[in-house]
mmCIF file of C-alpha atoms and ligand atoms in Angstrom:
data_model
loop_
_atom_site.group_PDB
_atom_site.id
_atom_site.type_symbol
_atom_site.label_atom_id
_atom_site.label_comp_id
_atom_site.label_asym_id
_atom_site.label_seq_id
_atom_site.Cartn_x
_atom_site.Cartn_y
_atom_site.Cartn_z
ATOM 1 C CA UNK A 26 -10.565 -0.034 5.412
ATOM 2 C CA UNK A 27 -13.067 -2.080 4.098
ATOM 3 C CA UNK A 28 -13.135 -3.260 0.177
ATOM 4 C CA UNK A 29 -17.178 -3.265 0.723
ATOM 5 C CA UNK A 30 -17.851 -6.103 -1.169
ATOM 6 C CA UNK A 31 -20.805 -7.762 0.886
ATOM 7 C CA UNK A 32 -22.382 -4.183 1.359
ATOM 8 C CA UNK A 33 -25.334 -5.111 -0.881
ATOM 9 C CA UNK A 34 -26.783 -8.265 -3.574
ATOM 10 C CA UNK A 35 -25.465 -6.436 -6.091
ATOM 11 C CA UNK A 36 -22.045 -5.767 -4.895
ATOM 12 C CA UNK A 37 -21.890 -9.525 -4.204
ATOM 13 C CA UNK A 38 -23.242 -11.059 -7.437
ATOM 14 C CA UNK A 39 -20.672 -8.564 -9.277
ATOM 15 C CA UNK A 40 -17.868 -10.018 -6.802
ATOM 16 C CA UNK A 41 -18.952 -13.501 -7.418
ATOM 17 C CA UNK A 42 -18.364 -12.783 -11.487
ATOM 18 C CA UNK A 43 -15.120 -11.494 -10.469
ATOM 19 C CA UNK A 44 -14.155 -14.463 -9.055
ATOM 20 C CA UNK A 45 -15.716 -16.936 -11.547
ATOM 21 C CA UNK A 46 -13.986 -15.187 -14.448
ATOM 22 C CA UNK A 47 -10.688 -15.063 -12.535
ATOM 23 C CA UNK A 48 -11.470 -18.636 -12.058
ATOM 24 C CA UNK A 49 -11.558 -18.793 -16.023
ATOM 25 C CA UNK A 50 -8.572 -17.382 -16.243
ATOM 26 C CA UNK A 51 -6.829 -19.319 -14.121
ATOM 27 C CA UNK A 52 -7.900 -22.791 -15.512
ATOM 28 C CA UNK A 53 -7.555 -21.895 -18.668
ATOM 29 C CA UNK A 54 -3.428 -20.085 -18.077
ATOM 30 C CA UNK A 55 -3.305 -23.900 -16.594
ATOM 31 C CA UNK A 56 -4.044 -25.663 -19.707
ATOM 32 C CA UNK A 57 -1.653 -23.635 -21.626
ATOM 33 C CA UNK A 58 0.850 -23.863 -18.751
ATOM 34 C CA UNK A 59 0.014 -27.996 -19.086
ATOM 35 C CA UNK A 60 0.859 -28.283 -22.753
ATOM 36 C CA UNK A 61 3.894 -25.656 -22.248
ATOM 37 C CA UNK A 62 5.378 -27.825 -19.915
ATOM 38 C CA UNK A 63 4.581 -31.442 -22.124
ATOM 39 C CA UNK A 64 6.467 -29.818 -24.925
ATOM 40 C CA UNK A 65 9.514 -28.260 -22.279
ATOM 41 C CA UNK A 66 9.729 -31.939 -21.597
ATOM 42 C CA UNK A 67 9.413 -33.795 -24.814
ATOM 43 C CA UNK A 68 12.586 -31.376 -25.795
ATOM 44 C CA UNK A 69 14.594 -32.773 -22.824
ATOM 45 C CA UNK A 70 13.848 -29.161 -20.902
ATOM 46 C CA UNK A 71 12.383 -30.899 -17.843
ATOM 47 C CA UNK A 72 13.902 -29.434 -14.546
ATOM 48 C CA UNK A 73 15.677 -26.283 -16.163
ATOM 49 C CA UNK A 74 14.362 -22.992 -15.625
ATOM 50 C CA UNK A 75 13.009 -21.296 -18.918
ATOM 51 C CA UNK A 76 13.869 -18.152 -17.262
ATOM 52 C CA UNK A 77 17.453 -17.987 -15.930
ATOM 53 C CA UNK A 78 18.800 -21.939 -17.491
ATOM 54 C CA UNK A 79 19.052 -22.673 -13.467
ATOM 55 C CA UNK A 80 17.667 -25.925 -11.624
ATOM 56 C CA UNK A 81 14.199 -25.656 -10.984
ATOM 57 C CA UNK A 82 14.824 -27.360 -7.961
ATOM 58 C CA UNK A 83 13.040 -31.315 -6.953
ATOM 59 C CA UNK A 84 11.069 -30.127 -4.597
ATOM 60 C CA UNK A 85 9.470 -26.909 -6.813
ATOM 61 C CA UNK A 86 8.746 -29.836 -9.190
ATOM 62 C CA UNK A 87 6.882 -32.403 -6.659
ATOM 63 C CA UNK A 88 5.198 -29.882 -5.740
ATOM 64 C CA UNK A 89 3.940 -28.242 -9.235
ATOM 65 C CA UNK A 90 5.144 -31.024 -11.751
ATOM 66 C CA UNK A 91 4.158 -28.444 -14.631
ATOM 67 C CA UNK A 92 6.604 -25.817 -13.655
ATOM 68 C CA UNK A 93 8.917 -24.806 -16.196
ATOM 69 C CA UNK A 94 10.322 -21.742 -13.836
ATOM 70 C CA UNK A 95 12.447 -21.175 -10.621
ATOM 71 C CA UNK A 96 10.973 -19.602 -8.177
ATOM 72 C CA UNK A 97 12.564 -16.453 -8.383
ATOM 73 C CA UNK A 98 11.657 -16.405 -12.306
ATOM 74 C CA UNK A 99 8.175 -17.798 -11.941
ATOM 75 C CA UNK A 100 7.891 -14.366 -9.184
ATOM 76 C CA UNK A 101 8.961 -12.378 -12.089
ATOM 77 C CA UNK A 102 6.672 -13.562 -14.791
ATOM 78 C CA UNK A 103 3.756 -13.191 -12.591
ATOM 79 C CA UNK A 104 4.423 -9.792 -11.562
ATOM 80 C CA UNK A 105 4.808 -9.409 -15.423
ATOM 81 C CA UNK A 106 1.684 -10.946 -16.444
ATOM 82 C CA UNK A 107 -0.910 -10.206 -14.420
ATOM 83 C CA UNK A 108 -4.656 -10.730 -15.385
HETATM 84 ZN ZN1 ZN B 211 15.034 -19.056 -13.036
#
C-alpha cells in the first residue's frame, strides 16, 4: 500500500512541513534531554537509569553520552511520549 506522499506538489510540500516540524521537535526534546542529563550528572546520577535505578550500561553511554535511561526504559518512555 502506498502512503501517497509524492502523488502531487502539494502532497510533498505538506510532507516536507511534516518533516521539518518533526525536525523541530526533535532538536528541541534534545536540548531539554541535554540539560536533563547535565543536571542527572551534576547530582552524581551519571550512568543510573532514571527509570528502573539499573546500569545504563558503557556502551548505551558512548554511544548517546546524554542518556539518562536503559534501554528497556528509554523503549518505554518513547512509546509513552510520542510527538
Ligand atoms: Zn531502566
Amino acid at each position: 500500500m502506498s502512503r501517497g506522499f509524492r502523488n502531487s506538489d502539494a502532497t510533498q510540500e505538506l510532507s516536507e512541513q511534516a518533516t521539518s516540524d518533526t525536525i523541530n521537535e526533535i532538536l528541541e526534546a534534545d536540548r531539554e534531554q541535554a540539560t536533563h542529563a547535565a543536571d542527572v550528572r551534576a547530582h552524581g546520577g551519571y550512568g543510573v537509569c532514571e527509570g528502573c535505578g539499573g546500569s545504563i550500561g558503557e556502551e548505551r553511554l558512548e554511544a548517546i553520552s546524554n542518556a539518562t535511561r536503559c534501554v528497556r526504559c528509554q523503549a518505554d518512555w518513547e512509546q509513552a511520549n510520542r510527538f
